[in-house]
Amino acid sequence: MLSRRREKSPRNLLWNHDLAVTRTAEKIPPLRADEAAACRQAGSNRTFSCHDTPCQIATPAKNHGGLTMTILLSYLILLFSGCSSSTYPGDHLKEALSKICREEYKIKYVDVKITDTTIGVYLPVKKLFAADFKEAMVSGKVRNLESLLEPHPEALEKVEDVLLSMSRVLLSTDRKIEFYILQAADVEKTGMQLVLSGNVDDIRRLRAWDISRDEYRKRIVHELKPNRAARWHQPVRQFFEDLNRLSLREIHKIYFGESLPAQTIRSLFFNLLPVSPDAKSGVIWNVIEMKSVPVQKNQILVYTKIKPEGTVLPPGYPQEFQYLFLMGITEDSVRILRIIPFQYLDAQHQFHKVPFPKELAIEENLEKWDEEFQIQPINLGQFLAEQLTRRAQALIGADERINNTFREIKLDFQYDQTLKPARFALNIGATLTDFNNYSHESIVFHEDMSYLLNLVTRELVNLLRNYRFDKYDFLRLKLAQDPVEWLIPKDSLELFRKNKMGLKDFFSSASRL
């Protein structure tokens, strides 16, 4: 649910993501002149008009200098052929994205996952926000929430670079990818993360001038939420980065203290660390998997799977090693307390599993442990519902009449494709300023409520039209103050969109549940 009173401006909890998205949009190049010329050779009798309201079709073209529908299709095809599907083959998308980020933008680590037609990229950053949360709260110098959540310049630049890298790859692959997710997590300070989700076709349409940059920005679904695992895992990830680049003496000093013999540290990593304390390891310790779970107050267990690379392992050595890290947590820090290997090497150089207590059931319960990066496949209906919630909230926050006639508004859109037929739902909890001054059978007929419903429903029908989305049969409207629900058929919504049905007729044709 989104509350108008809690968030009058759509930018407040936005982490000002508009800046990152808009600046990235400006870097996405339009089609070249030769691409456009090739498109124009296709010919057609329909015109594609590129306005702020996307995908308006005029038939036939009347002295318009616009592209025809056939030209549009060729236009979009050439958009892909500009880099061609062979540029980033679908089987190597993960490697391609990681390589671009690493080599062109000096971003050492991103994680990439693909599920169904959704690709997700995880970007850990040291500092997501410019302000120091604790210092700001203690000093009492917080002007407003927006200033507290202003992005750190370095984090903003990385988000832009990753978004641009994603657009390059997604516009030039032969794999069917419909949605993307960028998850930028503050792994050292707050454990908060910014999640941006978008539709790949919107990137294409932006490049083809089918939608404006402002419209493209509105189509990005954004969310700011905690990611506790990101903060818990960072010291372990840093430990293995240090293990790759520092000498054994430095590792000893930073992590273990003088009381622990160097040979004990070497045996912890099965003698793959150098014998000389000043030598650096020739092994690259790559983190494959990390999961975590709280075990008691202020203590966390972090499960880590590691793959040693860059060296030939001795005979009998496994290709992967597993460890448990016991972490201590305070308000200001997370630190490693103990490292526990899952396996040990006996005197005959044979590997055995460490016998953990049965009540821990670690391997059996790993699926339930926290991960810092998980993605679920996005479907277009749910994506549009989330986008509509934010669009409606932005409209409400900017509307003077609504601000003057309502004390509070909470609303959200939902989409349920498990129901047959599939349907959208609009849930509204709204308190009118003159709540007691109406006598209609239903609150939907109050003039101020009618104004609100007209505004929000108009946004719904226009957006669904622009996305050409028709996989629903009804809109279910539920008002918190109304004991019944309204079920509005898709045909009535289409007549409303065409201004062939007014709001009163609109609800007269709806079913009440």
Coordinates of C-alpha atoms in Angstrom, one line a residue:
M1 CA 0.0 0.0 0.0
L2 CA 1.1 3.5 -0.7
S3 CA 0.0 6.4 1.4
R4 CA -0.3 9.9 -0.1
R5 CA 0.3 11.5 3.3
R6 CA 3.4 9.6 3.9
E7 CA 4.8 10.2 0.5
K8 CA 3.5 13.2 -1.2
S9 CA 6.3 13.4 -3.7
P10 CA 7.1 10.4 -5.9
R11 CA 10.8 11.3 -5.5
N12 CA 11.0 11.0 -1.8
L13 CA 11.7 7.2 -1.4
L14 CA 12.9 7.1 -4.9
W15 CA 16.6 7.5 -3.9
N16 CA 16.3 10.0 -6.7
H17 CA 16.6 7.1 -9.1
D18 CA 15.2 9.4 -11.7
L19 CA 18.7 11.0 -12.1
A20 CA 20.4 7.6 -12.7
V21 CA 17.6 6.4 -15.1
T22 CA 17.4 9.7 -17.0
R23 CA 21.1 10.1 -17.4
T24 CA 21.3 6.5 -18.6
A25 CA 18.5 7.1 -21.0
E26 CA 20.4 10.1 -22.5
K27 CA 23.3 7.8 -23.2
I28 CA 21.2 5.2 -25.2
P29 CA 21.8 6.2 -28.8
P30 CA 19.0 6.7 -31.3
L31 CA 19.1 4.8 -34.6
R32 CA 21.7 5.9 -37.0
A33 CA 20.8 7.7 -40.3
D34 CA 21.6 4.6 -42.4
E35 CA 19.3 2.5 -40.1
A36 CA 16.5 4.9 -40.5
A37 CA 17.0 5.1 -44.3
A38 CA 16.9 1.4 -44.6
C39 CA 13.6 1.4 -42.6
R40 CA 12.1 4.0 -44.9
Q41 CA 12.5 1.6 -47.9
A42 CA 10.0 -0.8 -46.4
G43 CA 6.9 1.5 -47.1
S44 CA 3.4 1.2 -45.7
N45 CA 0.1 3.0 -45.4
R46 CA 0.1 3.5 -41.7
T47 CA 1.8 6.1 -39.7
F48 CA 3.5 5.7 -36.3
S49 CA 3.4 8.9 -34.3
C50 CA 6.0 9.4 -31.6
H51 CA 4.4 11.5 -28.9
D52 CA 4.8 11.6 -25.1
T53 CA 1.8 9.3 -25.0
P54 CA 3.4 6.3 -26.6
C55 CA 2.3 4.1 -29.5
Q56 CA -0.4 6.3 -31.0
I57 CA -1.4 5.0 -34.5
A58 CA -2.9 7.2 -37.2
T59 CA -4.6 5.6 -40.2
P60 CA -4.0 6.5 -42.9
A61 CA -1.1 9.0 -42.8
K62 CA -2.3 12.5 -43.8
N63 CA 0.7 14.6 -44.7
H64 CA 2.5 13.3 -41.7
G65 CA 6.2 12.9 -42.0
G66 CA 6.0 9.8 -39.7
L67 CA 7.1 6.3 -40.1
T68 CA 4.6 3.7 -41.2
M69 CA 3.8 0.6 -39.2
T70 CA 5.8 -1.6 -41.5
I71 CA 8.7 0.9 -41.3
L72 CA 8.4 0.7 -37.5
L73 CA 8.8 -3.1 -37.5
S74 CA 11.8 -2.8 -39.7
Y75 CA 13.1 0.0 -37.6
L76 CA 13.0 -2.1 -34.5
I77 CA 14.5 -5.1 -36.3
L78 CA 17.4 -2.9 -37.4
L79 CA 17.7 -1.7 -33.8
F80 CA 18.8 -5.2 -32.9
S81 CA 20.8 -5.9 -36.1
G82 CA 22.8 -2.8 -35.3
C83 CA 24.8 -4.9 -32.9
S84 CA 23.3 -8.2 -34.2
S85 CA 22.3 -11.2 -32.0
S86 CA 25.8 -12.6 -32.5
T87 CA 27.3 -9.7 -30.5
Y88 CA 26.2 -11.2 -27.2
P89 CA 25.0 -14.8 -27.7
G90 CA 22.3 -15.9 -25.2
D91 CA 24.5 -18.6 -23.7
H92 CA 27.1 -16.0 -22.6
L93 CA 25.0 -13.1 -21.3
K94 CA 26.3 -13.4 -17.8
E95 CA 29.9 -13.4 -18.9
A96 CA 29.3 -10.5 -21.3
L97 CA 27.7 -8.3 -18.7
S98 CA 30.4 -9.0 -16.1
K99 CA 33.2 -8.4 -18.6
I100 CA 31.8 -5.0 -19.7
C101 CA 31.4 -3.9 -16.1
R102 CA 34.8 -5.1 -15.2
E103 CA 36.8 -4.0 -18.2
E104 CA 35.1 -0.8 -19.3
Y105 CA 33.8 0.6 -16.0
K106 CA 36.2 -0.9 -13.5
I107 CA 33.4 -2.5 -11.5
K108 CA 35.1 -5.5 -10.0
Y109 CA 32.1 -7.6 -9.2
V110 CA 28.5 -8.0 -10.3
D111 CA 26.4 -11.1 -10.1
V112 CA 24.1 -12.0 -12.9
K113 CA 21.2 -14.4 -12.8
I114 CA 18.6 -15.3 -15.5
T115 CA 15.3 -17.0 -14.7
D116 CA 12.8 -17.6 -17.5
T117 CA 12.8 -14.3 -19.5
T118 CA 14.0 -12.1 -16.6
I119 CA 17.6 -11.1 -16.1
G120 CA 18.9 -9.8 -12.8
V121 CA 22.1 -8.0 -12.0
Y122 CA 23.4 -7.5 -8.4
L123 CA 25.7 -4.6 -7.7
P124 CA 27.2 -4.3 -4.2
V125 CA 28.5 -0.9 -3.3
K126 CA 30.3 0.3 -0.3
K127 CA 28.2 3.4 0.3
L128 CA 24.8 3.8 -1.4
F129 CA 23.8 7.1 0.3
A130 CA 25.8 10.3 0.6
A131 CA 24.7 10.9 4.2
D132 CA 25.9 9.0 7.2
F133 CA 22.7 7.7 8.7
K134 CA 23.9 7.4 12.3
E135 CA 25.7 10.7 12.4
A136 CA 22.7 12.5 10.7
M137 CA 20.3 11.1 13.3
V138 CA 22.5 11.9 16.3
S139 CA 23.2 15.4 15.1
G140 CA 19.5 16.1 14.3
K141 CA 20.5 17.8 11.1
V142 CA 18.2 15.8 8.9
R143 CA 16.3 18.3 6.8
N144 CA 14.0 15.7 5.3
L145 CA 13.9 12.1 4.2
E146 CA 14.8 13.0 0.6
S147 CA 18.1 14.6 1.7
L148 CA 18.9 11.6 3.9
L149 CA 18.4 9.2 1.0
E150 CA 20.4 11.3 -1.6
P151 CA 22.7 8.9 -3.5
H152 CA 26.5 8.9 -3.1
P153 CA 28.1 10.2 -6.3
E154 CA 30.2 7.1 -6.8
A155 CA 27.2 4.7 -6.2
L156 CA 25.1 6.8 -8.7
E157 CA 27.8 6.5 -11.3
K158 CA 28.1 2.8 -10.9
V159 CA 24.3 2.4 -11.2
E160 CA 24.3 4.4 -14.4
D161 CA 27.2 2.3 -15.8
V162 CA 25.5 -1.0 -15.0
L163 CA 22.2 0.2 -16.5
L164 CA 24.0 1.2 -19.7
S165 CA 25.8 -2.1 -19.8
M166 CA 22.6 -4.0 -19.4
S167 CA 20.9 -2.0 -22.2
R168 CA 23.8 -2.7 -24.6
V169 CA 23.7 -6.4 -24.0
L170 CA 19.9 -6.8 -23.9
L171 CA 19.5 -4.9 -27.2
S172 CA 22.1 -7.1 -28.9
T173 CA 21.4 -10.7 -27.9
D174 CA 19.5 -13.6 -29.6
R175 CA 18.1 -14.7 -26.2
K176 CA 14.5 -13.7 -25.3
I177 CA 14.8 -11.4 -22.3
E178 CA 11.6 -9.4 -21.5
F179 CA 12.5 -7.9 -18.1
Y180 CA 15.5 -6.7 -16.2
I181 CA 16.2 -6.1 -12.6
L182 CA 19.1 -4.1 -11.1
Q183 CA 19.7 -4.6 -7.4
A184 CA 22.2 -2.1 -5.9
A185 CA 23.0 -2.9 -2.3
D186 CA 24.8 -1.0 0.4
V187 CA 27.0 -3.7 1.8
E188 CA 28.9 -1.8 4.4
K189 CA 26.8 0.9 6.0
T190 CA 23.1 0.4 5.9
G191 CA 22.2 -2.9 4.3
M192 CA 19.6 -1.1 2.2
Q193 CA 19.2 -1.7 -1.5
L194 CA 17.7 0.0 -4.5
V195 CA 15.8 -2.3 -6.9
L196 CA 15.0 -1.1 -10.4
S197 CA 12.9 -3.2 -12.7
G198 CA 12.1 -2.5 -16.3
N199 CA 10.8 -3.9 -19.5
V200 CA 13.3 -4.5 -22.3
D201 CA 10.8 -3.3 -25.0
D202 CA 10.7 0.1 -23.3
I203 CA 14.4 0.5 -23.9
R204 CA 13.9 -0.3 -27.6
R205 CA 11.0 2.1 -27.8
L206 CA 13.1 4.8 -26.2
R207 CA 15.8 4.4 -28.7
A208 CA 13.2 4.4 -31.5
W209 CA 11.7 7.7 -30.1
D210 CA 8.5 5.9 -29.6
I211 CA 8.4 7.0 -25.9
S212 CA 9.9 10.1 -24.4
R213 CA 12.6 10.0 -21.7
D214 CA 10.1 11.2 -19.2
E215 CA 7.7 8.4 -20.1
Y216 CA 10.6 5.9 -20.0
R217 CA 11.5 7.1 -16.5
K218 CA 7.9 6.5 -15.3
R219 CA 8.0 3.0 -16.6
I220 CA 10.8 2.0 -14.3
V221 CA 9.5 0.3 -11.2
H222 CA 11.6 1.2 -8.2
E223 CA 11.8 0.0 -4.6
L224 CA 14.0 0.7 -1.6
K225 CA 14.2 -2.1 0.9
P226 CA 16.6 -3.7 3.4
N227 CA 18.9 -6.5 2.5
R228 CA 20.4 -7.8 5.7
A229 CA 22.3 -10.6 4.0
A230 CA 24.3 -8.1 1.9
R231 CA 25.8 -6.6 5.0
W232 CA 26.3 -9.9 6.7
H233 CA 28.2 -11.4 3.7
Q234 CA 30.4 -8.5 2.9
P235 CA 33.2 -9.2 5.5
V236 CA 33.4 -12.8 4.2
R237 CA 33.6 -11.6 0.6
Q238 CA 36.3 -9.1 1.6
F239 CA 38.2 -11.9 3.4
F240 CA 38.6 -13.9 0.2
E241 CA 39.4 -10.8 -1.8
D242 CA 42.2 -10.1 0.7
L243 CA 43.3 -13.8 0.5
N244 CA 43.8 -13.3 -3.2
R245 CA 45.9 -10.2 -3.0
L246 CA 47.7 -10.0 0.4
S247 CA 50.6 -12.0 1.8
L248 CA 50.1 -14.6 4.5
R249 CA 51.7 -12.3 7.0
E250 CA 49.2 -9.5 6.3
I251 CA 46.2 -12.0 6.4
H252 CA 47.6 -13.3 9.7
K253 CA 47.7 -9.8 11.2
I254 CA 44.4 -8.5 9.9
Y255 CA 42.2 -11.5 10.7
F256 CA 43.8 -13.9 13.1
G257 CA 46.1 -12.1 15.5
E258 CA 49.5 -13.2 16.7
S259 CA 48.3 -16.0 19.0
L260 CA 47.3 -18.3 16.1
P261 CA 50.3 -20.1 14.4
A262 CA 50.7 -19.5 10.6
Q263 CA 50.6 -23.2 9.9
T264 CA 47.1 -23.4 11.4
I265 CA 45.9 -20.8 9.0
R266 CA 47.6 -22.8 6.1
S267 CA 45.9 -26.0 7.2
L268 CA 42.6 -24.2 7.3
F269 CA 42.9 -23.8 3.6
F270 CA 44.5 -27.2 3.0
N271 CA 48.1 -26.0 2.5
L272 CA 47.1 -24.0 -0.6
L273 CA 48.5 -20.9 0.9
P274 CA 52.3 -20.1 0.5
V275 CA 54.8 -21.3 3.0
S276 CA 56.7 -18.0 3.1
P277 CA 54.8 -15.5 5.2
D278 CA 55.7 -12.7 2.8
A279 CA 54.6 -14.5 -0.3
K280 CA 51.2 -14.0 -1.9
S281 CA 48.9 -16.9 -2.8
G282 CA 48.9 -18.0 -6.4
V283 CA 45.4 -19.4 -5.9
I284 CA 42.3 -17.3 -6.8
W285 CA 39.6 -18.0 -4.3
N286 CA 36.3 -17.4 -6.1
V287 CA 33.1 -17.2 -4.1
I288 CA 30.4 -19.4 -5.7
E289 CA 27.6 -19.2 -3.2
M290 CA 26.8 -17.5 0.1
K291 CA 23.8 -17.9 2.5
S292 CA 23.2 -16.9 6.0
V293 CA 21.0 -17.4 9.1
P294 CA 20.8 -15.8 12.6
V295 CA 21.8 -18.3 15.2
Q296 CA 21.5 -16.2 18.4
K297 CA 21.5 -12.6 19.4
N298 CA 24.2 -10.6 17.5
Q299 CA 25.6 -13.7 15.9
I300 CA 25.1 -15.0 12.3
L301 CA 26.3 -18.1 10.4
V302 CA 27.4 -17.5 6.8
Y303 CA 27.7 -20.6 4.6
T304 CA 30.2 -20.1 1.8
K305 CA 31.1 -22.3 -1.2
I306 CA 34.5 -21.5 -2.7
K307 CA 36.2 -22.7 -5.9
P308 CA 40.1 -22.4 -5.9
E309 CA 41.4 -21.5 -9.4
G310 CA 44.6 -20.4 -11.0
T311 CA 46.5 -23.5 -9.8
V312 CA 46.6 -27.2 -10.3
L313 CA 45.1 -28.9 -7.2
P314 CA 46.9 -31.9 -5.7
P315 CA 45.4 -35.3 -6.5
G316 CA 42.3 -36.1 -4.5
Y317 CA 41.5 -32.5 -3.8
P318 CA 37.8 -31.5 -4.4
Q319 CA 37.0 -28.8 -6.9
E320 CA 35.1 -26.8 -4.3
F321 CA 35.4 -26.1 -0.6
Q322 CA 32.7 -25.3 1.9
Y323 CA 33.0 -23.1 5.0
L324 CA 30.9 -21.7 7.8
F325 CA 31.8 -18.3 9.1
L326 CA 30.5 -17.3 12.5
M327 CA 29.9 -13.5 12.4
G328 CA 29.5 -11.1 15.3
I329 CA 27.2 -8.1 14.7
T330 CA 27.0 -4.8 16.4
E331 CA 25.2 -1.6 15.4
D332 CA 28.3 -0.3 13.5
S333 CA 30.0 -3.4 12.3
V334 CA 30.0 -7.1 11.2
R335 CA 33.1 -9.1 11.9
I336 CA 34.4 -12.6 11.5
L337 CA 34.6 -14.5 14.8
R338 CA 35.4 -18.0 13.6
I339 CA 36.0 -20.0 10.4
I340 CA 34.8 -23.6 10.3
P341 CA 35.6 -25.8 7.3
F342 CA 33.1 -28.4 6.1
Q343 CA 35.9 -30.8 5.4
Y344 CA 39.3 -31.8 6.8
L345 CA 42.4 -33.4 5.5
D346 CA 43.7 -36.5 7.4
A347 CA 47.3 -37.7 7.8
Q348 CA 46.9 -39.8 4.6
H349 CA 45.8 -36.6 2.7
Q350 CA 42.3 -37.9 2.3
F351 CA 39.3 -35.5 2.6
H352 CA 36.5 -36.1 5.0
K353 CA 33.3 -34.2 6.0
V354 CA 33.3 -32.5 9.4
P355 CA 30.6 -34.2 11.5
F356 CA 28.3 -31.3 12.5
P357 CA 25.6 -31.9 15.2
K358 CA 22.5 -33.4 13.7
E359 CA 20.3 -30.8 15.2
L360 CA 21.9 -28.1 13.1
A361 CA 20.8 -29.9 9.9
I362 CA 22.9 -27.4 7.9
E363 CA 22.9 -28.9 4.5
E364 CA 19.2 -29.9 4.8
N365 CA 18.1 -26.4 5.7
L366 CA 20.3 -24.3 3.4
E367 CA 17.4 -23.6 1.0
K368 CA 15.8 -21.6 3.8
W369 CA 18.8 -19.5 4.6
D370 CA 19.0 -15.8 3.4
E371 CA 20.7 -14.9 0.1
E372 CA 21.7 -11.4 -0.8
F373 CA 20.6 -11.8 -4.4
Q374 CA 17.5 -13.6 -5.5
I375 CA 15.2 -12.9 -8.5
Q376 CA 11.8 -14.1 -9.4
P377 CA 10.6 -14.1 -13.0
I378 CA 8.5 -11.0 -13.8
N379 CA 5.2 -11.3 -15.7
L380 CA 3.9 -8.2 -17.6
G381 CA 0.6 -8.1 -15.7
Q382 CA 2.2 -7.8 -12.3
F383 CA 4.8 -5.4 -13.6
L384 CA 2.1 -3.1 -14.9
A385 CA 0.2 -3.3 -11.6
E386 CA 3.3 -2.2 -9.7
Q387 CA 3.9 0.5 -12.2
L388 CA 0.3 1.7 -12.0
T389 CA 0.5 1.9 -8.2
R390 CA 3.4 4.3 -8.5
R391 CA 2.0 6.3 -11.3
A392 CA -1.3 6.8 -9.5
Q393 CA 0.5 7.8 -6.3
A394 CA 2.5 10.4 -8.3
L395 CA -0.7 11.8 -9.9
I396 CA -2.4 12.0 -6.5
G397 CA 0.5 13.7 -4.9
A398 CA 0.6 16.4 -7.6
D399 CA -3.2 17.1 -7.8
E400 CA -4.2 20.2 -5.9
R401 CA -7.9 19.2 -5.7
I402 CA -7.2 15.8 -4.2
N403 CA -4.8 17.3 -1.7
N404 CA -7.6 19.7 -0.6
T405 CA -10.5 17.2 -0.5
F406 CA -8.9 14.1 1.0
R407 CA -7.3 13.7 4.4
E408 CA -5.5 10.4 3.4
I409 CA -5.3 8.1 0.5
K410 CA -3.9 4.6 0.3
L411 CA -4.1 2.6 -2.9
D412 CA -2.5 -0.2 -4.8
F413 CA -3.1 -2.1 -8.0
Q414 CA -2.7 -5.9 -8.2
Y415 CA -2.8 -8.4 -11.0
D416 CA -3.9 -12.0 -10.5
Q417 CA -3.4 -14.4 -13.4
T418 CA -4.2 -17.5 -11.2
L419 CA -7.9 -16.5 -11.3
K420 CA -9.9 -17.5 -14.3
P421 CA -10.4 -15.1 -15.9
A422 CA -7.4 -13.1 -15.0
R423 CA -8.1 -9.6 -13.5
F424 CA -6.7 -6.4 -12.2
A425 CA -7.7 -5.2 -8.7
L426 CA -7.7 -1.6 -7.4
N427 CA -7.8 -1.3 -3.6
I428 CA -8.4 2.2 -2.2
G429 CA -8.6 3.4 1.3
A430 CA -9.5 7.1 1.2
T431 CA -10.8 9.5 3.8
L432 CA -12.7 12.5 2.4
T433 CA -12.5 15.8 4.2
D434 CA -16.3 16.1 4.1
F435 CA -16.8 12.3 4.6
N436 CA -20.2 12.8 6.4
N437 CA -21.6 15.2 3.8
Y438 CA -22.9 12.7 1.2
S439 CA -26.0 10.5 1.0
H440 CA -25.4 8.4 -2.1
E441 CA -25.8 4.6 -2.0
S442 CA -22.1 4.2 -2.6
I443 CA -19.1 6.4 -1.9
V444 CA -18.0 6.0 -5.6
F445 CA -20.7 8.5 -6.5
H446 CA -19.4 11.3 -4.3
E447 CA -18.0 14.0 -6.6
D448 CA -14.6 14.1 -5.1
M449 CA -14.3 10.3 -5.1
S450 CA -15.5 10.2 -8.6
Y451 CA -12.8 12.7 -9.6
L452 CA -10.1 10.5 -7.9
L453 CA -11.5 7.3 -9.6
N454 CA -11.6 9.0 -13.0
L455 CA -8.0 10.1 -12.7
V456 CA -6.7 6.7 -11.6
T457 CA -8.8 4.7 -14.0
R458 CA -7.8 6.9 -16.9
E459 CA -4.2 6.1 -16.1
L460 CA -5.0 2.4 -16.0
V461 CA -6.7 2.2 -19.4
N462 CA -4.1 4.4 -21.2
L463 CA -1.2 2.4 -19.9
L464 CA -2.8 -1.0 -20.7
R465 CA -3.5 0.3 -24.2
N466 CA 0.1 1.6 -24.7
Y467 CA 1.5 -1.8 -23.7
R468 CA -1.1 -3.6 -25.8
F469 CA -1.9 -5.7 -22.7
D470 CA -5.3 -7.5 -22.8
K471 CA -4.7 -10.6 -20.7
Y472 CA -7.5 -9.7 -18.2
D473 CA -11.3 -9.6 -18.2
F474 CA -12.2 -7.5 -15.3
L475 CA -11.1 -4.7 -12.9
R476 CA -12.1 -5.4 -9.4
L477 CA -12.6 -2.2 -7.4
K478 CA -12.6 -2.3 -3.6
L479 CA -13.1 0.8 -1.5
A480 CA -12.4 0.5 2.2
Q481 CA -15.5 2.5 3.1
D482 CA -17.8 0.6 0.7
P483 CA -19.2 -2.8 2.0
V484 CA -19.4 -4.2 -1.6
E485 CA -16.9 -4.6 -4.4
W486 CA -17.3 -3.6 -8.1
L487 CA -16.4 -5.8 -11.0
I488 CA -15.9 -3.8 -14.1
P489 CA -15.6 -5.7 -17.5
K490 CA -12.8 -5.0 -19.9
D491 CA -15.3 -3.8 -22.6
S492 CA -16.6 -1.1 -20.3
L493 CA -13.0 0.0 -19.6
E494 CA -12.3 0.3 -23.3
L495 CA -15.4 2.4 -23.8
F496 CA -14.3 4.6 -21.0
R497 CA -10.9 5.0 -22.6
K498 CA -12.6 6.1 -25.8
N499 CA -14.7 8.6 -23.9
K500 CA -17.9 6.7 -25.0
M501 CA -18.9 6.0 -21.4
G502 CA -18.9 8.4 -18.5
L503 CA -18.1 7.6 -15.0
K504 CA -21.8 7.3 -13.9
D505 CA -22.5 4.9 -16.8
F506 CA -19.2 3.2 -16.1
F507 CA -20.3 2.1 -12.7
S508 CA -23.9 1.5 -13.7
S509 CA -22.6 -1.2 -16.1
A510 CA -20.4 -2.8 -13.4
S511 CA -21.3 -5.8 -11.3
R512 CA -21.4 -5.5 -7.5
L513 CA -20.1 -8.4 -5.5

